[in-house]
Amino acid sequence: MSRNLQPLSIIYNQKSGFHAAQQDDEYERLMTYWTQYGFEIQVFELNQQVNFDDMMRTVLARHQQTELRGVVVAAGGDGTLNAVAKQLIHTDIPMGIIPLGTFNYVARALNIPIDVAQAAEVIATGRIQAVHVASINDQIYLNNASLGLYPLFIKKRELYNQRLGRFPLNAYTSGLDVLLREHKSLKLAVTIDEQSYPVATPLVFFGNNQLQLSDMKLRIAECAANGKLAGVVVAKSDRFSLMKMLWKLVQGKIDQASDVYSFCAEHILVNCKKPKLTVAIDGELMVMDTPLKFSVKKSALKVMVPNVITPV
């Protein structure tokens, strides 16, 4: 690599269609644009045949062998961003974002344009901003982590997506479907900053993205913005109570629901008699060992953002 060029590595999800044949012209424009800003570009595709950890070791070595750290670009949905961010936390290599997901909460919270060409401009001409990253055991989450009904929403949403295509409406339709069919409780012990609470709950939700929490009209949005853990527990699991909760959510009044409790903390521990729990992390399902330990890695990830000061 030339000493005068900055490395730019693009990590993209094959499913996102970032380098699809029908988008060749747009893809070539991006490559030409970044080249004009002195980047030497290499593209890495995420698919089932690629070992992600091995690929990222190659990417990191590429950026660490030069004084110019360049940018590692994640092109995809929030699941792709999460995977790349996990490798970049606590390094001096910034992450660029080409948002190609359904809701793109990470990009939107950082004022990164959803338009691909404009997002590419931010990567080339923006500034570096350090952002908070929440963690659960050895996994990070940029948006949210949840237990109970929410992982079932994810499974059902993927079925809707496979049959009908990826549309935001599917997220809400799948949620309603699950609420009508499933209403079991998890018996947990939740310790919030050293204070323990026994709970029987169908849903526990932890948010790290103030924009997403604001969209849900939750007061704890400011908590996430300040680098603390923001959580929500639903206290009742009967179908009628869950339907009322969903209606409050649609109205933007979820904080007023009588059986919904939100909290803000530095550390959270979730224990359960079950040795493993299914957790939804940034839209991806994982089976994790209990207890679940939550914390925030403050200002741990560097991201390219527009040249406008925004609180995170």
PDB file of C-alpha atoms in Angstrom:
ATOM      1  CA  MET A   1       0.000   0.000   0.000  1.00  0.00           C
ATOM      2  CA  SER A   2       1.283   3.473  -0.858  1.00  0.00           C
ATOM      3  CA  ARG A   3       2.368   5.522   2.179  1.00  0.00           C
ATOM      4  CA  ASN A   4       0.278   8.413   0.843  1.00  0.00           C
ATOM      5  CA  LEU A   5      -2.995   6.490   0.653  1.00  0.00           C
ATOM      6  CA  GLN A   6      -5.400   5.684   3.481  1.00  0.00           C
ATOM      7  CA  PRO A   7      -6.829   2.171   3.672  1.00  0.00           C
ATOM      8  CA  LEU A   8     -10.593   1.916   3.291  1.00  0.00           C
ATOM      9  CA  SER A   9     -12.043  -1.554   3.870  1.00  0.00           C
ATOM     10  CA  ILE A  10     -15.691  -2.190   3.025  1.00  0.00           C
ATOM     11  CA  ILE A  11     -17.428  -4.976   4.953  1.00  0.00           C
ATOM     12  CA  TYR A  12     -20.772  -5.715   3.369  1.00  0.00           C
ATOM     13  CA  ASN A  13     -23.469  -8.287   3.905  1.00  0.00           C
ATOM     14  CA  GLN A  14     -24.231 -10.344   0.807  1.00  0.00           C
ATOM     15  CA  LYS A  15     -27.950 -10.100   1.639  1.00  0.00           C
ATOM     16  CA  SER A  16     -27.868  -6.291   1.625  1.00  0.00           C
ATOM     17  CA  GLY A  17     -27.353  -6.097  -2.141  1.00  0.00           C
ATOM     18  CA  PHE A  18     -24.594  -3.499  -1.733  1.00  0.00           C
ATOM     19  CA  HIS A  19     -22.679  -4.865  -4.738  1.00  0.00           C
ATOM     20  CA  ALA A  20     -25.589  -6.292  -6.719  1.00  0.00           C
ATOM     21  CA  ALA A  21     -25.324  -6.529 -10.496  1.00  0.00           C
ATOM     22  CA  GLN A  22     -28.210  -4.094 -10.984  1.00  0.00           C
ATOM     23  CA  GLN A  23     -26.365  -1.509  -8.864  1.00  0.00           C
ATOM     24  CA  ASP A  24     -22.997  -1.673 -10.630  1.00  0.00           C
ATOM     25  CA  ASP A  25     -23.103   1.985 -11.686  1.00  0.00           C
ATOM     26  CA  GLU A  26     -23.720   3.259  -8.156  1.00  0.00           C
ATOM     27  CA  TYR A  27     -21.058   0.921  -6.769  1.00  0.00           C
ATOM     28  CA  GLU A  28     -18.468   2.196  -9.262  1.00  0.00           C
ATOM     29  CA  ARG A  29     -19.346   5.810  -8.451  1.00  0.00           C
ATOM     30  CA  LEU A  30     -18.646   5.157  -4.773  1.00  0.00           C
ATOM     31  CA  MET A  31     -15.289   3.548  -5.560  1.00  0.00           C
ATOM     32  CA  THR A  32     -14.308   6.458  -7.802  1.00  0.00           C
ATOM     33  CA  TYR A  33     -15.464   9.023  -5.231  1.00  0.00           C
ATOM     34  CA  TRP A  34     -13.451   7.527  -2.348  1.00  0.00           C
ATOM     35  CA  THR A  35     -10.388   7.114  -4.568  1.00  0.00           C
ATOM     36  CA  GLN A  36     -10.464  10.843  -5.264  1.00  0.00           C
ATOM     37  CA  TYR A  37     -10.098  11.435  -1.509  1.00  0.00           C
ATOM     38  CA  GLY A  38      -6.913   9.378  -1.315  1.00  0.00           C
ATOM     39  CA  PHE A  39      -8.340   6.047  -0.161  1.00  0.00           C
ATOM     40  CA  GLU A  40      -7.046   2.674  -1.278  1.00  0.00           C
ATOM     41  CA  ILE A  41     -10.130   0.448  -1.288  1.00  0.00           C
ATOM     42  CA  GLN A  42     -10.544  -3.230  -0.578  1.00  0.00           C
ATOM     43  CA  VAL A  43     -13.909  -4.995  -0.414  1.00  0.00           C
ATOM     44  CA  PHE A  44     -14.785  -7.890   1.915  1.00  0.00           C
ATOM     45  CA  GLU A  45     -18.063  -9.783   1.538  1.00  0.00           C
ATOM     46  CA  LEU A  46     -19.914 -11.384   4.442  1.00  0.00           C
ATOM     47  CA  ASN A  47     -21.443 -14.724   3.492  1.00  0.00           C
ATOM     48  CA  GLN A  48     -21.826 -18.239   4.872  1.00  0.00           C
ATOM     49  CA  GLN A  49     -18.510 -19.373   3.379  1.00  0.00           C
ATOM     50  CA  VAL A  50     -16.461 -16.688   5.154  1.00  0.00           C
ATOM     51  CA  ASN A  51     -15.095 -16.968   8.686  1.00  0.00           C
ATOM     52  CA  PHE A  52     -15.850 -13.492  10.018  1.00  0.00           C
ATOM     53  CA  ASP A  53     -13.157 -13.438  12.721  1.00  0.00           C
ATOM     54  CA  ASP A  54     -10.455 -14.481  10.233  1.00  0.00           C
ATOM     55  CA  MET A  55     -11.643 -11.857   7.775  1.00  0.00           C
ATOM     56  CA  MET A  56     -11.579  -9.119  10.402  1.00  0.00           C
ATOM     57  CA  ARG A  57      -8.059 -10.076  11.478  1.00  0.00           C
ATOM     58  CA  THR A  58      -7.017  -9.473   7.868  1.00  0.00           C
ATOM     59  CA  VAL A  59      -8.864  -6.145   7.814  1.00  0.00           C
ATOM     60  CA  LEU A  60      -7.383  -4.919  11.093  1.00  0.00           C
ATOM     61  CA  ALA A  61      -3.852  -5.915  10.049  1.00  0.00           C
ATOM     62  CA  ARG A  62      -4.322  -3.915   6.839  1.00  0.00           C
ATOM     63  CA  HIS A  63      -5.201  -0.773   8.807  1.00  0.00           C
ATOM     64  CA  GLN A  64      -2.578  -1.211  11.509  1.00  0.00           C
ATOM     65  CA  GLN A  65       0.371  -1.549   9.143  1.00  0.00           C
ATOM     66  CA  THR A  66       0.267   2.127   8.180  1.00  0.00           C
ATOM     67  CA  GLU A  67       0.308   5.388  10.118  1.00  0.00           C
ATOM     68  CA  LEU A  68      -2.861   6.416   8.284  1.00  0.00           C
ATOM     69  CA  ARG A  69      -5.520   4.281   9.959  1.00  0.00           C
ATOM     70  CA  GLY A  70      -8.162   4.976   7.299  1.00  0.00           C
ATOM     71  CA  VAL A  71     -11.754   3.792   7.749  1.00  0.00           C
ATOM     72  CA  VAL A  72     -13.469   0.416   8.056  1.00  0.00           C
ATOM     73  CA  VAL A  73     -16.879   0.752   6.405  1.00  0.00           C
ATOM     74  CA  ALA A  74     -19.824  -1.398   7.485  1.00  0.00           C
ATOM     75  CA  ALA A  75     -22.418  -1.584   4.692  1.00  0.00           C
ATOM     76  CA  GLY A  76     -25.627  -3.276   5.820  1.00  0.00           C
ATOM     77  CA  GLY A  77     -28.225  -3.325   8.558  1.00  0.00           C
ATOM     78  CA  ASP A  78     -27.666  -2.874  12.272  1.00  0.00           C
ATOM     79  CA  GLY A  79     -26.649  -6.544  12.655  1.00  0.00           C
ATOM     80  CA  THR A  80     -23.748  -5.982  10.240  1.00  0.00           C
ATOM     81  CA  LEU A  81     -22.806  -2.760  12.044  1.00  0.00           C
ATOM     82  CA  ASN A  82     -22.807  -4.615  15.368  1.00  0.00           C
ATOM     83  CA  ALA A  83     -20.464  -7.338  14.077  1.00  0.00           C
ATOM     84  CA  VAL A  84     -17.966  -4.825  12.685  1.00  0.00           C
ATOM     85  CA  ALA A  85     -18.196  -2.516  15.706  1.00  0.00           C
ATOM     86  CA  LYS A  86     -17.352  -5.373  18.064  1.00  0.00           C
ATOM     87  CA  GLN A  87     -14.001  -5.742  16.288  1.00  0.00           C
ATOM     88  CA  LEU A  88     -13.259  -2.009  16.292  1.00  0.00           C
ATOM     89  CA  ILE A  89     -14.060  -1.002  19.885  1.00  0.00           C
ATOM     90  CA  HIS A  90     -11.053   0.283  21.821  1.00  0.00           C
ATOM     91  CA  THR A  91      -9.021   0.681  18.592  1.00  0.00           C
ATOM     92  CA  ASP A  92      -8.079   3.952  16.885  1.00  0.00           C
ATOM     93  CA  ILE A  93      -9.677   2.819  13.606  1.00  0.00           C
ATOM     94  CA  PRO A  94     -12.967   4.636  12.905  1.00  0.00           C
ATOM     95  CA  MET A  95     -16.028   2.896  11.493  1.00  0.00           C
ATOM     96  CA  GLY A  96     -17.866   4.330   8.499  1.00  0.00           C
ATOM     97  CA  ILE A  97     -21.531   3.482   7.964  1.00  0.00           C
ATOM     98  CA  ILE A  98     -23.442   2.799   4.744  1.00  0.00           C
ATOM     99  CA  PRO A  99     -26.964   2.194   6.171  1.00  0.00           C
ATOM    100  CA  LEU A 100     -28.810  -0.531   4.261  1.00  0.00           C
ATOM    101  CA  GLY A 101     -31.164  -1.885   6.933  1.00  0.00           C
ATOM    102  CA  THR A 102     -34.888  -1.496   7.597  1.00  0.00           C
ATOM    103  CA  PHE A 103     -34.848   1.094  10.397  1.00  0.00           C
ATOM    104  CA  ASN A 104     -31.160   2.185  10.440  1.00  0.00           C
ATOM    105  CA  TYR A 105     -31.377   3.515  13.994  1.00  0.00           C
ATOM    106  CA  VAL A 106     -27.596   3.661  14.492  1.00  0.00           C
ATOM    107  CA  ALA A 107     -27.066   5.837  11.417  1.00  0.00           C
ATOM    108  CA  ARG A 108     -30.064   8.042  12.150  1.00  0.00           C
ATOM    109  CA  ALA A 109     -28.995   8.646  15.758  1.00  0.00           C
ATOM    110  CA  LEU A 110     -25.649   9.923  14.468  1.00  0.00           C
ATOM    111  CA  ASN A 111     -27.230  12.083  11.721  1.00  0.00           C
ATOM    112  CA  ILE A 112     -25.671   9.885   9.025  1.00  0.00           C
ATOM    113  CA  PRO A 113     -27.762  10.180   5.831  1.00  0.00           C
ATOM    114  CA  ILE A 114     -29.708   7.133   4.667  1.00  0.00           C
ATOM    115  CA  ASP A 115     -28.868   8.037   1.064  1.00  0.00           C
ATOM    116  CA  VAL A 116     -25.868   5.897   0.064  1.00  0.00           C
ATOM    117  CA  ALA A 117     -24.007   8.639  -1.820  1.00  0.00           C
ATOM    118  CA  GLN A 118     -24.437  11.127   1.030  1.00  0.00           C
ATOM    119  CA  ALA A 119     -23.334   8.508   3.581  1.00  0.00           C
ATOM    120  CA  ALA A 120     -20.227   7.912   1.445  1.00  0.00           C
ATOM    121  CA  GLU A 121     -19.502  11.632   1.596  1.00  0.00           C
ATOM    122  CA  VAL A 122     -19.619  11.533   5.409  1.00  0.00           C
ATOM    123  CA  ILE A 123     -17.060   8.715   5.384  1.00  0.00           C
ATOM    124  CA  ALA A 124     -14.704  10.774   3.200  1.00  0.00           C
ATOM    125  CA  THR A 125     -15.167  14.251   4.665  1.00  0.00           C
ATOM    126  CA  GLY A 126     -16.741  13.851   8.119  1.00  0.00           C
ATOM    127  CA  ARG A 127     -15.206  13.886  11.565  1.00  0.00           C
ATOM    128  CA  ILE A 128     -14.566  11.139  14.103  1.00  0.00           C
ATOM    129  CA  GLN A 129     -16.935  10.878  17.069  1.00  0.00           C
ATOM    130  CA  ALA A 130     -16.527   8.488  19.998  1.00  0.00           C
ATOM    131  CA  VAL A 131     -19.809   6.790  20.958  1.00  0.00           C
ATOM    132  CA  HIS A 132     -21.014   4.673  23.854  1.00  0.00           C
ATOM    133  CA  VAL A 133     -21.475   0.935  23.335  1.00  0.00           C
ATOM    134  CA  ALA A 134     -23.526  -1.247  25.675  1.00  0.00           C
ATOM    135  CA  SER A 135     -22.533  -4.839  26.375  1.00  0.00           C
ATOM    136  CA  ILE A 136     -24.138  -8.034  27.611  1.00  0.00           C
ATOM    137  CA  ASN A 137     -21.614 -10.661  28.709  1.00  0.00           C
ATOM    138  CA  ASP A 138     -19.090 -10.725  25.828  1.00  0.00           C
ATOM    139  CA  GLN A 139     -21.464  -9.242  23.221  1.00  0.00           C
ATOM    140  CA  ILE A 140     -22.086  -5.588  22.428  1.00  0.00           C
ATOM    141  CA  TYR A 141     -25.287  -3.926  21.318  1.00  0.00           C
ATOM    142  CA  LEU A 142     -25.598  -0.600  19.536  1.00  0.00           C
ATOM    143  CA  ASN A 143     -29.408  -0.453  19.598  1.00  0.00           C
ATOM    144  CA  ASN A 144     -31.013  -2.912  21.966  1.00  0.00           C
ATOM    145  CA  ALA A 145     -30.966  -6.280  23.674  1.00  0.00           C
ATOM    146  CA  SER A 146     -34.081  -8.057  24.885  1.00  0.00           C
ATOM    147  CA  LEU A 147     -35.491 -11.193  26.467  1.00  0.00           C
ATOM    148  CA  GLY A 148     -38.849 -12.938  26.300  1.00  0.00           C
ATOM    149  CA  LEU A 149     -41.323 -11.988  23.586  1.00  0.00           C
ATOM    150  CA  TYR A 150     -38.946  -9.807  21.588  1.00  0.00           C
ATOM    151  CA  PRO A 151     -36.772 -12.712  20.370  1.00  0.00           C
ATOM    152  CA  LEU A 152     -40.032 -14.337  19.226  1.00  0.00           C
ATOM    153  CA  PHE A 153     -40.834 -11.114  17.331  1.00  0.00           C
ATOM    154  CA  ILE A 154     -37.497 -11.463  15.531  1.00  0.00           C
ATOM    155  CA  LYS A 155     -38.182 -15.067  14.501  1.00  0.00           C
ATOM    156  CA  LYS A 156     -41.664 -14.202  13.273  1.00  0.00           C
ATOM    157  CA  ARG A 157     -40.413 -11.071  11.483  1.00  0.00           C
ATOM    158  CA  GLU A 158     -37.885 -13.118   9.520  1.00  0.00           C
ATOM    159  CA  LEU A 159     -40.675 -15.459   8.392  1.00  0.00           C
ATOM    160  CA  TYR A 160     -42.706 -12.443   7.203  1.00  0.00           C
ATOM    161  CA  ASN A 161     -39.626 -11.018   5.477  1.00  0.00           C
ATOM    162  CA  GLN A 162     -38.959 -14.282   3.651  1.00  0.00           C
ATOM    163  CA  ARG A 163     -42.535 -14.461   2.407  1.00  0.00           C
ATOM    164  CA  LEU A 164     -43.333 -10.799   1.782  1.00  0.00           C
ATOM    165  CA  GLY A 165     -40.007  -8.962   1.516  1.00  0.00           C
ATOM    166  CA  ARG A 166     -38.293  -6.634   3.992  1.00  0.00           C
ATOM    167  CA  PHE A 167     -40.711  -3.867   4.994  1.00  0.00           C
ATOM    168  CA  PRO A 168     -41.002  -1.928   8.291  1.00  0.00           C
ATOM    169  CA  LEU A 169     -44.673  -3.006   8.509  1.00  0.00           C
ATOM    170  CA  ASN A 170     -43.517  -6.613   8.993  1.00  0.00           C
ATOM    171  CA  ALA A 171     -41.894  -5.698  12.297  1.00  0.00           C
ATOM    172  CA  TYR A 172     -45.245  -4.477  13.663  1.00  0.00           C
ATOM    173  CA  THR A 173     -47.286  -7.282  12.103  1.00  0.00           C
ATOM    174  CA  SER A 174     -44.990  -9.933  13.527  1.00  0.00           C
ATOM    175  CA  GLY A 175     -45.185  -8.282  16.947  1.00  0.00           C
ATOM    176  CA  LEU A 176     -48.985  -8.419  16.903  1.00  0.00           C
ATOM    177  CA  ASP A 177     -48.899 -12.030  15.716  1.00  0.00           C
ATOM    178  CA  VAL A 178     -46.654 -13.057  18.624  1.00  0.00           C
ATOM    179  CA  LEU A 179     -48.742 -11.162  21.183  1.00  0.00           C
ATOM    180  CA  LEU A 180     -51.864 -12.982  20.008  1.00  0.00           C
ATOM    181  CA  ARG A 181     -50.215 -16.412  20.214  1.00  0.00           C
ATOM    182  CA  GLU A 182     -47.539 -16.240  22.933  1.00  0.00           C
ATOM    183  CA  HIS A 183     -47.760 -14.790  26.411  1.00  0.00           C
ATOM    184  CA  LYS A 184     -45.452 -16.824  28.651  1.00  0.00           C
ATOM    185  CA  SER A 185     -43.434 -15.263  31.486  1.00  0.00           C
ATOM    186  CA  LEU A 186     -39.763 -15.505  32.365  1.00  0.00           C
ATOM    187  CA  LYS A 187     -38.963 -15.759  36.057  1.00  0.00           C
ATOM    188  CA  LEU A 188     -35.914 -13.573  36.613  1.00  0.00           C
ATOM    189  CA  ALA A 189     -33.949 -11.835  39.331  1.00  0.00           C
ATOM    190  CA  VAL A 190     -32.915  -8.408  38.030  1.00  0.00           C
ATOM    191  CA  THR A 191     -30.228  -6.568  39.975  1.00  0.00           C
ATOM    192  CA  ILE A 192     -30.104  -2.850  39.191  1.00  0.00           C
ATOM    193  CA  ASP A 193     -27.061  -1.125  40.678  1.00  0.00           C
ATOM    194  CA  GLU A 194     -26.852  -3.600  43.591  1.00  0.00           C
ATOM    195  CA  GLN A 195     -30.619  -3.611  44.282  1.00  0.00           C
ATOM    196  CA  SER A 196     -32.250  -6.943  43.393  1.00  0.00           C
ATOM    197  CA  TYR A 197     -35.850  -7.377  42.169  1.00  0.00           C
ATOM    198  CA  PRO A 198     -37.634 -10.685  41.487  1.00  0.00           C
ATOM    199  CA  VAL A 199     -39.796 -10.373  38.376  1.00  0.00           C
ATOM    200  CA  ALA A 200     -42.080 -12.563  36.301  1.00  0.00           C
ATOM    201  CA  THR A 201     -42.125 -10.897  32.908  1.00  0.00           C
ATOM    202  CA  PRO A 202     -42.927 -11.655  29.264  1.00  0.00           C
ATOM    203  CA  LEU A 203     -40.515  -8.984  28.044  1.00  0.00           C
ATOM    204  CA  VAL A 204     -37.373  -7.161  29.210  1.00  0.00           C
ATOM    205  CA  PHE A 205     -35.920  -4.575  26.838  1.00  0.00           C
ATOM    206  CA  PHE A 206     -32.567  -2.781  27.122  1.00  0.00           C
ATOM    207  CA  GLY A 207     -31.877   0.183  24.840  1.00  0.00           C
ATOM    208  CA  ASN A 208     -28.622   1.906  23.891  1.00  0.00           C
ATOM    209  CA  ASN A 209     -29.951   4.172  21.122  1.00  0.00           C
ATOM    210  CA  GLN A 210     -31.591   7.376  22.318  1.00  0.00           C
ATOM    211  CA  LEU A 211     -33.340   7.917  18.986  1.00  0.00           C
ATOM    212  CA  GLN A 212     -35.046   4.527  19.101  1.00  0.00           C
ATOM    213  CA  LEU A 213     -36.072   5.100  22.726  1.00  0.00           C
ATOM    214  CA  SER A 214     -37.351   8.575  21.839  1.00  0.00           C
ATOM    215  CA  ASP A 215     -39.377   7.105  18.969  1.00  0.00           C
ATOM    216  CA  MET A 216     -40.947   4.794  21.546  1.00  0.00           C
ATOM    217  CA  LYS A 217     -41.682   7.899  23.689  1.00  0.00           C
ATOM    218  CA  LEU A 218     -39.663   6.514  26.607  1.00  0.00           C
ATOM    219  CA  ARG A 219     -38.283   8.952  29.181  1.00  0.00           C
ATOM    220  CA  ILE A 220     -35.139   6.849  29.544  1.00  0.00           C
ATOM    221  CA  ALA A 221     -33.904   8.026  26.124  1.00  0.00           C
ATOM    222  CA  GLU A 222     -31.774  10.653  27.887  1.00  0.00           C
ATOM    223  CA  CYS A 223     -30.338   7.910  30.087  1.00  0.00           C
ATOM    224  CA  ALA A 224     -28.912   6.114  27.032  1.00  0.00           C
ATOM    225  CA  ALA A 225     -27.605   9.399  25.626  1.00  0.00           C
ATOM    226  CA  ASN A 226     -25.635   9.915  28.853  1.00  0.00           C
ATOM    227  CA  GLY A 227     -23.897   6.533  28.648  1.00  0.00           C
ATOM    228  CA  LYS A 228     -26.063   4.599  31.092  1.00  0.00           C
ATOM    229  CA  LEU A 229     -28.083   1.411  30.720  1.00  0.00           C
ATOM    230  CA  ALA A 230     -31.727   2.017  29.868  1.00  0.00           C
ATOM    231  CA  GLY A 231     -34.195  -0.785  30.553  1.00  0.00           C
ATOM    232  CA  VAL A 232     -37.894  -1.593  30.410  1.00  0.00           C
ATOM    233  CA  VAL A 233     -39.716  -4.437  32.181  1.00  0.00           C
ATOM    234  CA  VAL A 234     -43.271  -5.505  31.396  1.00  0.00           C
ATOM    235  CA  ALA A 235     -44.911  -6.790  34.588  1.00  0.00           C
ATOM    236  CA  LYS A 236     -47.956  -8.698  33.278  1.00  0.00           C
ATOM    237  CA  SER A 237     -48.114 -11.476  30.727  1.00  0.00           C
ATOM    238  CA  ASP A 238     -51.823 -12.077  30.099  1.00  0.00           C
ATOM    239  CA  ARG A 239     -52.944 -11.432  26.540  1.00  0.00           C
ATOM    240  CA  PHE A 240     -55.276  -8.529  27.451  1.00  0.00           C
ATOM    241  CA  SER A 241     -52.519  -6.636  29.297  1.00  0.00           C
ATOM    242  CA  LEU A 242     -50.097  -7.188  26.440  1.00  0.00           C
ATOM    243  CA  MET A 243     -52.596  -5.894  23.898  1.00  0.00           C
ATOM    244  CA  LYS A 244     -53.130  -2.777  26.032  1.00  0.00           C
ATOM    245  CA  MET A 245     -49.368  -2.317  26.151  1.00  0.00           C
ATOM    246  CA  LEU A 246     -49.143  -2.611  22.360  1.00  0.00           C
ATOM    247  CA  TRP A 247     -51.908  -0.038  21.951  1.00  0.00           C
ATOM    248  CA  LYS A 248     -50.075   2.375  24.283  1.00  0.00           C
ATOM    249  CA  LEU A 249     -46.938   1.827  22.207  1.00  0.00           C
ATOM    250  CA  VAL A 250     -48.811   2.660  18.988  1.00  0.00           C
ATOM    251  CA  GLN A 251     -50.196   5.814  20.656  1.00  0.00           C
ATOM    252  CA  GLY A 252     -46.719   6.851  21.810  1.00  0.00           C
ATOM    253  CA  LYS A 253     -47.789   6.513  25.448  1.00  0.00           C
ATOM    254  CA  ILE A 254     -45.900   3.378  26.486  1.00  0.00           C
ATOM    255  CA  ASP A 255     -44.442   5.179  29.542  1.00  0.00           C
ATOM    256  CA  GLN A 256     -48.023   5.663  30.777  1.00  0.00           C
ATOM    257  CA  ALA A 257     -48.863   1.956  30.678  1.00  0.00           C
ATOM    258  CA  SER A 258     -49.598   0.737  34.211  1.00  0.00           C
ATOM    259  CA  ASP A 259     -47.638  -2.504  33.871  1.00  0.00           C
ATOM    260  CA  VAL A 260     -44.524  -1.108  32.181  1.00  0.00           C
ATOM    261  CA  TYR A 261     -41.564  -0.015  34.312  1.00  0.00           C
ATOM    262  CA  SER A 262     -38.475   1.754  32.989  1.00  0.00           C
ATOM    263  CA  PHE A 263     -35.157   2.209  34.771  1.00  0.00           C
ATOM    264  CA  CYS A 264     -31.691   3.685  34.337  1.00  0.00           C
ATOM    265  CA  ALA A 265     -28.478   2.174  35.741  1.00  0.00           C
ATOM    266  CA  GLU A 266     -24.705   1.837  35.508  1.00  0.00           C
ATOM    267  CA  HIS A 267     -24.748  -1.956  35.897  1.00  0.00           C
ATOM    268  CA  ILE A 268     -27.464  -4.603  35.573  1.00  0.00           C
ATOM    269  CA  LEU A 269     -27.363  -8.332  36.311  1.00  0.00           C
ATOM    270  CA  VAL A 270     -30.127 -10.659  35.111  1.00  0.00           C
ATOM    271  CA  ASN A 271     -30.251 -14.098  36.702  1.00  0.00           C
ATOM    272  CA  CYS A 272     -32.476 -17.045  35.929  1.00  0.00           C
ATOM    273  CA  LYS A 273     -32.731 -20.699  36.945  1.00  0.00           C
ATOM    274  CA  LYS A 274     -32.286 -21.571  33.295  1.00  0.00           C
ATOM    275  CA  PRO A 275     -28.590 -21.965  32.397  1.00  0.00           C
ATOM    276  CA  LYS A 276     -29.158 -20.314  29.006  1.00  0.00           C
ATOM    277  CA  LEU A 277     -31.518 -17.699  27.602  1.00  0.00           C
ATOM    278  CA  THR A 278     -32.297 -16.615  24.046  1.00  0.00           C
ATOM    279  CA  VAL A 279     -31.462 -12.939  23.641  1.00  0.00           C
ATOM    280  CA  ALA A 280     -32.225 -10.651  20.696  1.00  0.00           C
ATOM    281  CA  ILE A 281     -29.217  -8.345  20.137  1.00  0.00           C
ATOM    282  CA  ASP A 282     -29.529  -5.672  17.447  1.00  0.00           C
ATOM    283  CA  GLY A 283     -32.004  -7.864  15.582  1.00  0.00           C
ATOM    284  CA  GLU A 284     -29.928 -11.060  15.767  1.00  0.00           C
ATOM    285  CA  LEU A 285     -30.770 -14.036  18.010  1.00  0.00           C
ATOM    286  CA  MET A 286     -28.145 -15.465  20.373  1.00  0.00           C
ATOM    287  CA  VAL A 287     -28.266 -18.139  23.066  1.00  0.00           C
ATOM    288  CA  MET A 288     -26.316 -16.846  26.076  1.00  0.00           C
ATOM    289  CA  ASP A 289     -25.193 -18.271  29.409  1.00  0.00           C
ATOM    290  CA  THR A 290     -26.783 -16.872  32.559  1.00  0.00           C
ATOM    291  CA  PRO A 291     -26.334 -14.697  34.502  1.00  0.00           C
ATOM    292  CA  LEU A 292     -26.466 -11.872  31.964  1.00  0.00           C
ATOM    293  CA  LYS A 293     -24.160  -8.985  32.887  1.00  0.00           C
ATOM    294  CA  PHE A 294     -24.944  -5.585  31.353  1.00  0.00           C
ATOM    295  CA  SER A 295     -22.619  -2.587  31.288  1.00  0.00           C
ATOM    296  CA  VAL A 296     -21.660   0.362  29.065  1.00  0.00           C
ATOM    297  CA  LYS A 297     -18.299   0.835  27.383  1.00  0.00           C
ATOM    298  CA  LYS A 298     -18.206   4.617  27.312  1.00  0.00           C
ATOM    299  CA  SER A 299     -16.822   6.384  24.230  1.00  0.00           C
ATOM    300  CA  ALA A 300     -15.402   3.021  23.111  1.00  0.00           C
ATOM    301  CA  LEU A 301     -16.200   3.164  19.383  1.00  0.00           C
ATOM    302  CA  LYS A 302     -15.023   5.762  16.881  1.00  0.00           C
ATOM    303  CA  VAL A 303     -17.489   6.521  14.067  1.00  0.00           C
ATOM    304  CA  MET A 304     -17.333   8.861  11.069  1.00  0.00           C
ATOM    305  CA  VAL A 305     -20.163  11.383  11.408  1.00  0.00           C
ATOM    306  CA  PRO A 306     -21.142  14.630   9.631  1.00  0.00           C
ATOM    307  CA  ASN A 307     -19.251  17.782  10.545  1.00  0.00           C
ATOM    308  CA  VAL A 308     -22.001  18.898  12.926  1.00  0.00           C
ATOM    309  CA  ILE A 309     -21.758  18.609  16.707  1.00  0.00           C
ATOM    310  CA  THR A 310     -24.356  16.107  17.973  1.00  0.00           C
ATOM    311  CA  PRO A 311     -24.679  14.667  21.505  1.00  0.00           C
ATOM    312  CA  VAL A 312     -24.413  10.851  21.792  1.00  0.00           C
TER     313      VAL A 312
END
